[in-house]
Amino acid sequence: MTRPPAQEDSGAVIVLLIAVMGGVIGVLATLMASMALIGAQATEAERLSRVASYVMWTQPFVYIISGLLAGARDSRWGPVRAPVIGLFLAAVCWMLLRQRHLLASEPNILAHLLPAGALFSLFGAMVAPLLRGRVGSVVTGIVMLGVVAYILAYLNLGAISGQVTRELITRAEGMTMRMDTVPVPGAPVALLDADDRETLYTAQTHDNGRYMFTKVPIGEYLLRVQDPATGAVVSDRTRVDRAISGGTAWETVALPSITRDSGPLFE
């Protein structure tokens, strides 16, 4: 017994709506998840680079899922409609990136997103008939794989914190009266790539001289501190480790000492 054409058309429309809405939710979820992996101290260049990397790895799977859903119930028209859905989702991704000022300076990013949306959605729609009744299982598997990948990416992040201090020497008539280790507030602190010396994260020390960088990928970096009083720069290599493996050791940076004259020894 065959279903009436009207019922088939209604079912195809529902599947297409599910494919579109599921794709939009996927685009929003992946963009929000990628932004959650970027620390607040990241420079604009690092932020744009990280977002571009996440978009490159996550969006094709969103388009494939939409194509699978579009072709699951309509093997004839699914491959025709899926690229249109992919183009729409790519445009949505581009608009969200533009709205949040997350677009890199490359002017051809839209030219990369649109073909990717069309091609990966078409691939999903063409594979869907071969999967028959297992499309739902495959979609669930892709989503679970994405969740696992996100957890691994989150576990691959660490934090680094410490304090900037200096020796304050108090003298009177050329005689050293006392030496104190004092915190240095307002000192610019930067975390640079250890290889090409590109600044990735920036911060300033608080009133207690402390600083912190969060959500930093594990690896080797160059920690650079500029003395707000003299302009001198102190650099040292450091390593960011996983929090679950003990985290990064507290990094204390000592700036060059300064001398303060307290006046006559005896008044």
XYZ file of N, CA and C in Angstrom:
801
model
N 0.849 -1.192 0.000
C 0.000 0.000 0.000
C 0.886 1.245 0.000
N 0.676 2.072 -0.999
C 1.482 3.288 -1.130
C 0.784 4.445 -0.450
N 1.618 5.385 0.028
C 1.069 6.568 0.680
C 0.622 7.580 -0.356
N -0.390 8.378 -0.058
C -0.831 9.420 -0.987
C 0.277 10.433 -1.222
N 0.306 11.053 -2.424
C 1.335 12.069 -2.706
C 1.338 13.209 -1.712
N 0.152 13.620 -1.258
C 0.083 14.739 -0.314
C 0.783 14.383 0.990
N 0.620 13.106 1.429
C 1.271 12.673 2.658
C 2.779 12.619 2.487
N 3.223 12.165 1.308
C 4.657 12.125 1.041
C 5.254 13.527 1.016
N 4.532 14.478 0.366
C 5.022 15.858 0.326
C 5.091 16.452 1.721
N 4.073 16.154 2.549
C 4.069 16.672 3.910
C 5.245 16.112 4.706
N 5.529 14.829 4.523
C 6.654 14.219 5.214
C 7.977 14.802 4.763
N 8.107 15.082 3.449
C 9.345 15.665 2.927
C 9.558 17.070 3.469
N 8.480 17.845 3.588
C 8.591 19.205 4.116
C 9.029 19.168 5.573
N 8.470 18.244 6.346
C 8.847 18.131 7.750
C 10.324 17.768 7.875
N 10.789 16.836 7.030
C 12.196 16.438 7.068
C 13.097 17.611 6.709
N 12.697 18.397 5.706
C 13.492 19.558 5.318
C 13.541 20.593 6.440
N 12.407 20.798 7.107
C 12.392 21.735 8.231
C 13.308 21.248 9.353
N 13.272 19.940 9.599
C 14.159 19.378 10.624
C 15.618 19.578 10.236
N 15.921 19.375 8.935
C 17.292 19.540 8.462
C 17.757 20.986 8.620
N 16.884 21.940 8.277
C 17.251 23.354 8.376
C 17.405 23.775 9.834
N 16.414 23.441 10.664
C 16.469 23.844 12.065
C 17.619 23.152 12.800
N 17.811 21.871 12.491
C 18.935 21.171 13.107
C 20.264 21.772 12.698
N 20.372 22.185 11.434
C 21.602 22.816 10.971
C 21.850 24.161 11.634
N 20.801 24.969 11.777
C 20.952 26.273 12.425
C 21.380 26.090 13.880
N 20.754 25.132 14.567
C 21.140 24.858 15.955
C 22.585 24.382 16.015
N 22.984 23.553 15.042
C 24.365 23.077 15.003
C 25.358 24.202 14.791
N 25.032 25.139 13.902
C 25.923 26.277 13.656
C 26.063 27.115 14.923
N 24.933 27.411 15.572
C 24.971 28.213 16.795
C 25.749 27.498 17.902
N 25.484 26.206 18.061
C 26.133 25.455 19.138
C 27.640 25.380 18.931
N 28.078 25.129 17.696
C 29.514 24.999 17.460
C 30.232 26.332 17.620
N 29.598 27.423 17.198
C 30.231 28.726 17.368
C 30.325 29.109 18.841
N 29.263 28.864 19.602
C 29.292 29.175 21.031
C 30.322 28.302 21.749
N 30.393 27.026 21.340
C 31.364 26.130 21.968
C 32.791 26.558 21.649
N 33.035 26.982 20.416
C 34.388 27.407 20.041
C 34.797 28.662 20.791
N 33.869 29.590 20.987
C 34.189 30.812 21.721
C 34.452 30.517 23.194
N 33.802 29.470 23.721
C 34.012 29.115 25.129
C 35.393 28.534 25.377
N 36.104 28.169 24.326
C 37.442 27.606 24.467
C 38.541 28.657 24.357
N 38.160 29.914 24.245
C 39.136 30.993 24.065
C 39.162 31.861 25.308
N 40.330 32.052 25.867
C 40.483 32.845 27.075
C 40.245 34.323 26.839
N 39.850 35.021 27.898
C 39.554 36.450 27.790
C 40.801 37.271 27.505
N 41.990 36.742 27.809
C 43.225 37.496 27.610
C 43.813 37.309 26.206
N 43.169 36.534 25.349
C 43.694 36.290 24.004
C 43.686 37.578 23.180
N 44.725 37.781 22.386
C 44.764 38.936 21.498
C 43.754 38.744 20.368
N 43.455 39.819 19.657
C 42.485 39.724 18.577
C 42.950 38.757 17.494
N 44.235 38.804 17.156
C 44.759 37.907 16.131
C 44.635 36.451 16.561
N 44.936 36.161 17.826
C 44.829 34.789 18.329
C 43.371 34.351 18.372
N 42.496 35.245 18.785
C 41.066 34.916 18.851
C 40.515 34.594 17.466
N 40.850 35.412 16.478
C 40.378 35.168 15.121
C 40.941 33.872 14.564
N 42.210 33.610 14.848
C 42.848 32.387 14.358
C 42.209 31.147 14.967
N 41.943 31.193 16.277
C 41.336 30.042 16.943
C 39.919 29.795 16.429
N 39.130 30.864 16.278
C 37.763 30.710 15.784
C 37.765 30.154 14.361
N 38.660 30.660 13.509
C 38.743 30.166 12.132
C 39.082 28.677 12.102
N 39.959 28.248 13.005
C 40.325 26.834 13.066
C 39.139 25.976 13.492
N 38.398 26.431 14.508
C 37.240 25.674 14.971
C 36.156 25.616 13.896
N 35.942 26.722 13.196
C 34.936 26.741 12.131
C 35.318 25.759 11.031
N 36.583 25.731 10.677
C 37.046 24.841 9.611
C 36.808 23.372 9.964
N 36.931 23.023 11.254
C 36.792 21.628 11.660
C 35.361 21.245 12.029
N 34.536 22.192 12.444
C 33.198 21.841 12.914
C 32.114 21.993 11.858
N 32.183 23.043 11.040
C 31.084 23.304 10.115
C 30.840 22.202 9.090
N 31.869 21.577 8.527
C 31.579 20.478 7.576
C 30.699 19.389 8.174
N 30.879 19.063 9.453
C 30.051 18.031 10.072
C 28.608 18.502 10.232
N 28.430 19.807 10.501
C 27.067 20.355 10.573
C 26.389 20.233 9.219
N 27.114 20.550 8.154
C 26.539 20.463 6.805
C 26.241 19.019 6.425
N 27.120 18.098 6.793
C 26.881 16.685 6.488
C 25.632 16.183 7.196
N 25.459 16.550 8.472
C 24.272 16.133 9.215
C 23.004 16.670 8.555
N 23.034 17.934 8.136
C 21.855 18.504 7.462
C 21.567 17.768 6.158
N 22.630 17.436 5.413
C 22.437 16.676 4.182
C 21.879 15.291 4.439
N 22.344 14.627 5.504
C 21.815 13.304 5.850
C 20.329 13.384 6.175
N 19.953 14.413 6.944
C 18.541 14.567 7.295
C 17.694 14.898 6.078
N 18.237 15.716 5.177
C 17.477 16.097 3.977
C 17.280 14.917 3.039
N 18.246 14.028 2.956
C 18.150 12.899 2.037
C 17.621 11.629 2.644
N 17.286 11.662 3.943
C 16.853 10.438 4.618
C 15.516 9.935 4.101
N 14.591 10.823 3.827
C 13.239 10.436 3.404
C 12.968 10.723 1.940
N 13.901 11.350 1.277
C 13.666 11.732 -0.117
C 14.952 11.538 -0.907
N 15.168 10.325 -1.376
C 16.400 10.023 -2.112
C 16.431 10.682 -3.482
N 15.268 11.091 -3.988
C 15.219 11.703 -5.317
C 15.538 13.184 -5.260
N 14.853 13.912 -4.363
C 15.020 15.360 -4.299
C 15.954 15.818 -3.181
N 16.323 14.897 -2.320
C 17.220 15.259 -1.238
C 18.536 15.847 -1.725
N 19.233 15.188 -2.676
C 20.489 15.760 -3.173
C 20.321 17.089 -3.899
N 19.088 17.384 -4.339
C 18.843 18.666 -5.006
C 18.629 19.770 -3.963
N 17.929 19.440 -2.891
C 17.608 20.445 -1.881
C 18.742 20.640 -0.868
N 19.517 19.597 -0.641
C 20.562 19.672 0.383
C 21.574 20.788 0.131
N 22.094 20.973 -1.097
C 23.051 22.069 -1.303
C 22.468 23.444 -0.988
N 21.170 23.614 -1.235
C 20.532 24.890 -0.904
C 20.536 25.097 0.613
N 20.248 24.015 1.349
C 20.295 24.096 2.814
C 21.716 24.406 3.276
N 22.699 23.748 2.650
C 24.091 24.003 3.010
C 24.498 25.446 2.754
N 24.066 26.007 1.641
C 24.362 27.410 1.351
C 23.729 28.331 2.393
N 22.498 28.019 2.776
C 21.816 28.827 3.784
C 22.550 28.769 5.122
N 22.973 27.570 5.537
C 23.672 27.416 6.807
C 25.029 28.117 6.779
N 25.730 28.040 5.642
C 27.011 28.736 5.518
C 26.812 30.244 5.625
N 25.732 30.745 5.029
C 25.445 32.175 5.124
C 25.114 32.568 6.562
N 24.378 31.713 7.267
C 24.074 31.976 8.679
C 25.358 32.027 9.497
N 26.263 31.080 9.252
C 27.548 31.060 9.962
C 28.327 32.344 9.694
N 28.359 32.765 8.447
C 29.091 33.978 8.080
C 28.489 35.202 8.767
N 27.158 35.289 8.807
C 26.511 36.444 9.431
C 26.774 36.478 10.938
N 26.761 35.297 11.575
C 27.039 35.260 13.010
C 28.479 35.672 13.301
N 29.414 35.209 12.481
C 30.812 35.600 12.665
C 30.989 37.101 12.467
N 30.310 37.639 11.476
C 30.415 39.067 11.208
C 29.783 39.882 12.331
N 28.649 39.409 12.859
C 27.968 40.131 13.924
C 28.816 40.191 15.183
N 29.556 39.125 15.461
C 30.381 39.057 16.671
C 31.814 39.518 16.426
N 32.063 40.087 15.246
C 33.392 40.602 14.887
C 34.455 39.508 14.983
N 34.109 38.330 14.480
C 35.021 37.197 14.527
C 35.531 36.805 13.147
N 35.339 37.684 12.180
C 35.816 37.400 10.831
C 37.269 37.822 10.697
N 38.068 36.946 10.136
C 39.463 37.289 9.876
C 39.536 38.320 8.762
N 40.720 38.883 8.579
C 40.888 39.930 7.579
C 40.791 39.387 6.158
N 40.810 38.066 6.023
C 40.740 37.470 4.687
C 39.385 37.769 4.065
N 39.342 38.430 2.899
C 38.060 38.836 2.322
C 37.297 37.700 1.661
N 37.951 36.553 1.420
C 37.314 35.470 0.668
C 36.741 34.382 1.571
N 36.526 34.679 2.854
C 36.032 33.645 3.739
C 34.641 33.169 3.338
N 33.805 34.089 2.844
C 32.478 33.692 2.392
C 32.583 32.785 1.170
N 33.566 33.036 0.317
C 33.768 32.198 -0.863
C 34.221 30.792 -0.482
N 34.780 30.625 0.722
C 35.156 29.291 1.201
C 33.984 28.616 1.909
N 33.214 29.400 2.664
C 32.107 28.831 3.425
C 30.991 28.315 2.521
N 30.624 29.083 1.517
C 29.488 28.696 0.666
C 29.731 27.392 -0.090
N 30.865 27.227 -0.786
C 31.096 25.927 -1.444
C 31.157 24.772 -0.454
N 31.750 25.013 0.714
C 31.814 23.951 1.726
C 30.414 23.543 2.166
N 29.538 24.532 2.389
C 28.169 24.212 2.779
C 27.443 23.401 1.729
N 27.587 23.789 0.465
C 26.891 23.087 -0.610
C 27.444 21.680 -0.807
N 28.753 21.526 -0.840
C 29.370 20.236 -1.143
C 29.175 19.221 -0.019
N 29.392 19.631 1.227
C 29.250 18.681 2.332
C 27.791 18.300 2.559
N 26.862 19.232 2.341
C 25.440 18.893 2.446
C 25.036 17.929 1.330
N 25.559 18.167 0.131
C 25.284 17.252 -0.983
C 25.833 15.865 -0.695
N 27.027 15.800 -0.123
C 27.613 14.508 0.241
C 26.725 13.765 1.230
N 26.231 14.479 2.244
C 25.356 13.839 3.218
C 24.075 13.328 2.594
N 23.479 14.113 1.682
C 22.234 13.698 1.043
C 22.435 12.496 0.137
N 23.583 12.390 -0.495
C 23.852 11.261 -1.382
C 24.170 9.989 -0.594
N 24.736 10.136 0.587
C 25.060 8.971 1.418
C 23.830 8.459 2.163
N 22.883 9.344 2.453
C 21.718 8.987 3.264
C 20.958 7.776 2.723
N 20.644 7.692 1.408
C 19.909 6.508 0.926
C 20.682 5.212 1.126
N 21.988 5.265 1.101
C 22.786 4.054 1.299
C 22.720 3.562 2.737
N 22.456 4.476 3.674
C 22.369 4.102 5.083
C 21.012 3.534 5.456
N 20.007 3.811 4.609
C 18.647 3.341 4.830
C 18.113 3.802 6.189
N 17.818 2.891 7.079
C 17.209 3.274 8.345
C 18.195 3.633 9.425
N 19.480 3.772 9.072
C 20.494 4.045 10.093
C 20.958 5.499 10.099
N 20.220 6.368 9.409
C 20.615 7.771 9.359
C 20.609 8.387 10.756
N 19.567 8.082 11.529
C 19.492 8.624 12.877
C 20.666 8.188 13.743
N 21.063 6.936 13.611
C 22.196 6.429 14.387
C 23.493 7.114 13.967
N 23.652 7.333 12.660
C 24.859 7.988 12.161
C 24.912 9.435 12.646
N 23.775 10.132 12.585
C 23.726 11.521 13.070
C 24.069 11.575 14.556
N 23.493 10.656 15.324
C 23.795 10.608 16.763
C 25.277 10.330 16.991
N 25.842 9.429 16.175
C 27.262 9.120 16.309
C 28.147 10.320 16.013
N 27.785 11.097 14.988
C 28.570 12.291 14.648
C 28.494 13.312 15.780
N 27.285 13.493 16.325
C 27.118 14.441 17.425
C 27.933 13.999 18.635
N 27.883 12.715 18.973
C 28.647 12.215 20.124
C 30.150 12.349 19.877
N 30.575 12.114 18.641
C 31.992 12.296 18.305
C 32.406 13.752 18.497
N 31.518 14.671 18.117
C 31.801 16.089 18.311
C 31.901 16.448 19.782
N 31.031 15.859 20.607
C 31.074 16.130 22.046
C 32.384 15.624 22.643
N 32.797 14.421 22.234
C 34.060 13.869 22.729
C 35.239 14.751 22.296
N 35.218 15.191 21.025
C 36.292 16.057 20.532
C 36.336 17.371 21.303
N 35.153 17.894 21.649
C 35.111 19.148 22.415
C 35.683 18.951 23.811
N 35.349 17.833 24.444
C 35.884 17.551 25.779
C 37.401 17.421 25.732
N 37.914 16.746 24.703
C 39.365 16.608 24.560
C 40.020 17.969 24.339
N 39.364 18.820 23.533
C 39.907 20.161 23.298
C 39.922 20.974 24.590
N 38.876 20.809 25.406
C 38.824 21.535 26.678
C 39.902 21.040 27.640
N 40.126 19.730 27.641
C 41.159 19.167 28.510
C 42.557 19.534 28.030
N 42.651 20.000 26.791
C 43.938 20.390 26.236
C 44.291 21.834 26.572
N 43.476 22.463 27.421
C 43.715 23.846 27.822
C 44.273 23.887 29.239
N 45.007 24.920 29.531
C 45.557 25.116 30.866
C 45.514 26.576 31.238
N 46.107 26.913 32.351
C 46.169 28.297 32.820
C 47.538 28.547 33.415
N 47.940 29.798 33.398
C 49.215 30.180 33.987
C 49.005 31.446 34.798
N 49.526 31.447 36.000
C 49.373 32.601 36.882
C 50.657 32.800 37.663
N 50.780 33.972 38.249
C 51.985 34.271 39.013
C 51.950 35.683 39.548
N 53.116 36.189 39.890
C 53.223 37.516 40.470
C 54.492 38.202 39.980
N 54.390 39.493 39.755
C 55.538 40.303 39.353
C 55.984 41.107 40.570
N 57.257 40.965 40.927
C 57.795 41.657 42.100
C 59.112 42.347 41.745
N 59.593 43.126 42.674
C 60.913 43.745 42.548
C 61.460 44.034 43.954
N 62.778 44.237 44.008
C 63.421 44.634 45.254
C 63.430 46.160 45.345
N 62.873 46.676 46.419
C 62.870 48.111 46.673
C 63.927 48.393 47.743
N 64.963 49.103 47.335
C 66.080 49.411 48.227
C 65.902 50.831 48.759
N 65.861 50.952 50.060
C 65.725 52.267 50.702
C 67.086 52.689 51.232
N 67.530 53.878 50.804
C 68.831 54.389 51.221
C 68.686 55.764 51.877
N 69.660 56.035 52.696
C 69.743 57.354 53.335
C 71.207 57.753 53.364
N 71.510 58.850 52.661
C 72.878 59.350 52.562
C 73.851 58.263 52.091
N 73.398 57.513 51.075
C 74.250 56.490 50.466
C 74.302 55.192 51.209
N 73.654 55.092 52.345
C 73.655 53.857 53.128
C 72.338 53.107 52.915
N 72.431 51.817 52.714
C 71.239 50.985 52.525
C 70.580 50.752 53.878
N 69.349 51.219 53.989
C 68.626 51.096 55.243
C 67.793 49.809 55.297
N 67.176 49.458 54.173
C 66.359 48.249 54.141
C 66.130 47.825 52.695
N 65.796 46.534 52.529
C 65.459 45.970 51.212
C 64.152 45.199 51.357
N 63.177 45.578 50.538
C 61.860 44.939 50.604
C 61.488 44.382 49.235
N 60.880 43.211 49.245
C 60.307 42.639 48.023
C 58.860 43.112 47.927
N 58.564 43.906 46.894
C 57.236 44.512 46.763
C 56.600 44.083 45.445
N 55.273 43.979 45.416
C 54.589 43.658 44.154
C 54.620 44.854 43.206
N 54.503 44.565 41.908
C 54.517 45.615 40.892
C 53.155 45.646 40.202
N 52.312 46.605 40.525
C 51.007 46.696 39.852
C 51.130 47.379 38.496
N 50.173 47.090 37.623
C 50.103 47.757 36.330
C 51.196 47.388 35.359
N 51.857 46.245 35.553
C 52.910 45.825 34.629
C 52.304 45.038 33.469
N 52.582 45.421 32.210
C 52.085 44.647 31.066
C 52.760 43.278 31.011
N 51.943 42.231 30.926
C 52.431 40.858 30.848
C 51.890 40.246 29.559
N 52.744 39.556 28.833
C 52.346 38.961 27.560
C 52.842 37.530 27.486
N 52.063 36.698 26.804
C 52.436 35.317 26.548
C 52.637 35.190 25.048
N 53.858 34.839 24.655
C 54.228 34.793 23.244
C 54.462 33.365 22.804
N 54.261 33.124 21.506
C 54.625 31.837 20.925
C 56.130 31.651 21.050
N 56.548 30.498 21.534
C 57.970 30.277 21.819
C 58.824 30.238 20.561
N 58.212 29.993 19.397
C 58.984 29.840 18.159
C 59.101 31.135 17.366
N 57.955 31.719 17.005
C 58.005 32.904 16.145
C 57.780 34.208 16.894
N 57.696 34.131 18.242
C 57.599 35.321 19.092
C 56.343 36.162 18.804
N 55.277 35.530 18.389
C 54.024 36.253 18.159
C 53.256 36.365 19.472
N 52.765 37.563 19.776
C 52.025 37.778 21.015
C 50.645 37.145 20.913
N 50.347 36.233 21.843
C 49.091 35.496 21.815
C 48.116 35.944 22.900
N 48.642 36.297 24.075
C 47.794 36.696 25.202
C 48.440 37.887 25.910
N 47.614 38.806 26.365
C 48.116 39.982 27.078
C 47.277 40.219 28.329
N 47.924 40.764 29.353
C 47.237 41.096 30.607
C 48.045 42.150 31.336
N 47.501 42.636 32.435
C 48.197 43.572 33.314
C 48.108 43.066 34.745
N 49.162 43.310 35.507
C 49.148 42.871 36.901
C 48.177 43.726 37.715
N 47.580 43.093 38.718
C 46.658 43.784 39.603
C 47.439 44.548 40.680
N 46.706 45.105 41.626
C 47.350 45.882 42.691
C 48.331 45.037 43.505
N 48.066 43.733 43.581
C 48.957 42.850 44.327
C 50.059 42.253 43.448
N 50.166 42.747 42.208
C 51.208 42.281 41.305
C 50.920 40.959 40.632
N 49.738 40.428 40.822
C 49.432 39.115 40.264
C 48.810 39.222 38.873
N 48.998 38.178 38.093
C 48.446 38.096 36.740
C 47.950 36.679 36.517
N 47.117 36.507 35.479
C 46.617 35.171 35.138
C 46.217 35.131 33.670
N 46.555 34.016 33.024
C 46.100 33.717 31.671
C 45.294 32.422 31.735
N 44.088 32.442 31.186
C 43.222 31.267 31.234
C 42.958 30.730 29.833
N 42.578 29.449 29.787
C 42.227 28.760 28.541
C 43.327 28.889 27.496
N 44.523 28.522 27.914
C 45.685 28.556 27.036
C 46.015 27.128 26.623
N 46.166 26.836 25.335
C 46.555 25.478 24.920
C 47.883 25.078 25.549
N 47.975 23.831 25.967
C 49.204 23.373 26.607
C 50.361 23.455 25.610
N 51.552 23.741 26.136
C 52.724 23.854 25.278
C 53.734 24.830 25.839
N 54.760 25.091 25.042
C 55.835 25.986 25.436
C 55.526 27.416 24.985
N 55.794 28.383 25.869
C 55.546 29.786 25.567
C 56.697 30.635 26.091
N 56.658 31.892 25.709
C 57.607 32.871 26.220
C 56.820 33.897 27.028
N 57.136 34.007 28.310
C 56.466 34.962 29.189
C 57.282 36.252 29.220
N 56.647 37.364 28.868
C 57.345 38.648 28.792
C 56.652 39.672 29.683
N 57.450 40.327 30.517
C 56.934 41.349 31.436
C 57.690 42.646 31.197
N 56.954 43.743 31.077
C 57.568 45.054 30.896
C 57.476 45.846 32.190
N 58.595 46.419 32.577
C 58.656 47.215 33.806
C 57.953 48.546 33.565
N 56.861 48.844 34.280
C 56.159 50.123 34.061
C 56.967 51.336 34.498
N 57.978 51.127 35.335
C 58.766 52.258 35.843
C 59.934 52.596 34.927
N 60.621 51.580 34.425
C 61.826 51.812 33.630
C 61.689 51.432 32.167
N 60.645 50.662 31.827
C 60.485 50.194 30.454
C 61.309 48.968 30.138
N 62.065 48.450 31.086
C 62.863 47.245 30.864
C 61.946 46.044 30.650
N 62.418 45.097 29.848
C 61.631 43.912 29.520
C 62.346 42.679 30.048
N 61.597 41.847 30.750
C 62.121 40.583 31.279
C 61.356 39.447 30.608
N 62.081 38.507 30.008
C 61.458 37.388 29.309
C 61.982 36.076 29.868
N 61.112 35.086 29.861
C 61.509 33.769 30.344
C 60.609 32.724 29.693
N 61.186 31.562 29.390
C 60.406 30.472 28.818
C 59.568 29.810 29.908
N 58.364 29.399 29.539
C 57.484 28.727 30.475
C 56.681 27.674 29.735
N 56.109 26.762 30.486
C 55.294 25.707 29.893
C 53.940 25.680 30.584
N 52.897 25.641 29.761
C 51.533 25.526 30.265
C 51.152 24.054 30.258
N 50.762 23.541 31.431
C 50.390 22.136 31.580
C 48.900 21.990 31.823
N 48.409 20.764 31.655
C 46.996 20.486 31.893
C 46.657 20.635 33.370
N 45.458 21.150 33.612
C 45.024 21.319 34.996
C 44.856 19.965 35.679
N 44.379 18.949 34.922
C 44.123 17.649 35.536
C 45.417 16.910 35.856
N 46.543 17.383 35.314
C 47.825 16.741 35.600
C 48.661 17.566 36.582
N 48.016 18.475 37.277
C 48.724 19.273 38.278
C 48.795 20.743 37.960
N 48.578 21.096 36.692
C 48.574 22.489 36.307
C 49.963 23.091 36.191
N 50.002 24.343 35.805
C 51.259 25.060 35.609
C 51.751 25.635 36.931
N 53.034 25.519 37.140
C 53.614 26.045 38.378
C 53.480 27.566 38.430
N 53.381 28.092 39.652
C 53.292 29.532 39.883
C 54.545 30.215 39.339
N 54.354 31.224 38.489
C 55.475 31.904 37.843
C 55.694 33.276 38.489
N 56.775 33.398 39.259
C 57.133 34.682 39.861
C 58.213 35.344 39.004
N 57.953 36.575 38.584
C 58.892 37.315 37.736
C 59.475 38.458 38.556
N 60.801 38.517 38.633
C 61.483 39.571 39.386
C 62.003 40.629 38.428
N 61.521 41.836 38.567
C 61.993 42.956 37.764
C 63.239 43.556 38.415
N 63.998 44.343 37.653
C 65.195 44.980 38.235
C 64.830 45.829 39.454
N 65.696 45.799 40.450
C 65.442 46.543 41.679
C 65.551 48.046 41.430
N 64.877 48.803 42.253
C 64.967 50.255 42.191
C 65.342 50.784 43.580
N 65.923 51.962 43.584
C 66.396 52.565 44.831
C 65.569 53.794 45.155
N 65.213 53.919 46.425
C 64.467 55.091 46.908
C 65.271 55.781 48.004
N 65.402 57.095 47.845
C 66.154 57.883 48.825
C 65.162 58.377 49.893
N 65.448 58.013 51.121
C 64.550 58.407 52.204
C 64.902 59.729 52.854
N 65.955 60.366 52.353
C 66.347 61.657 52.925
C 67.537 61.507 53.836
N 67.829 62.566 54.638
C 68.984 62.520 55.546
C 68.885 61.376 56.542
N 70.023 60.844 56.881
C 70.054 59.755 57.856
C 69.600 60.242 59.231
N 70.077 61.438 59.603
C 69.643 62.030 60.864
C 69.126 63.435 60.583
N 68.026 63.746 61.138
C 67.452 65.069 60.968
C 67.628 65.877 62.253
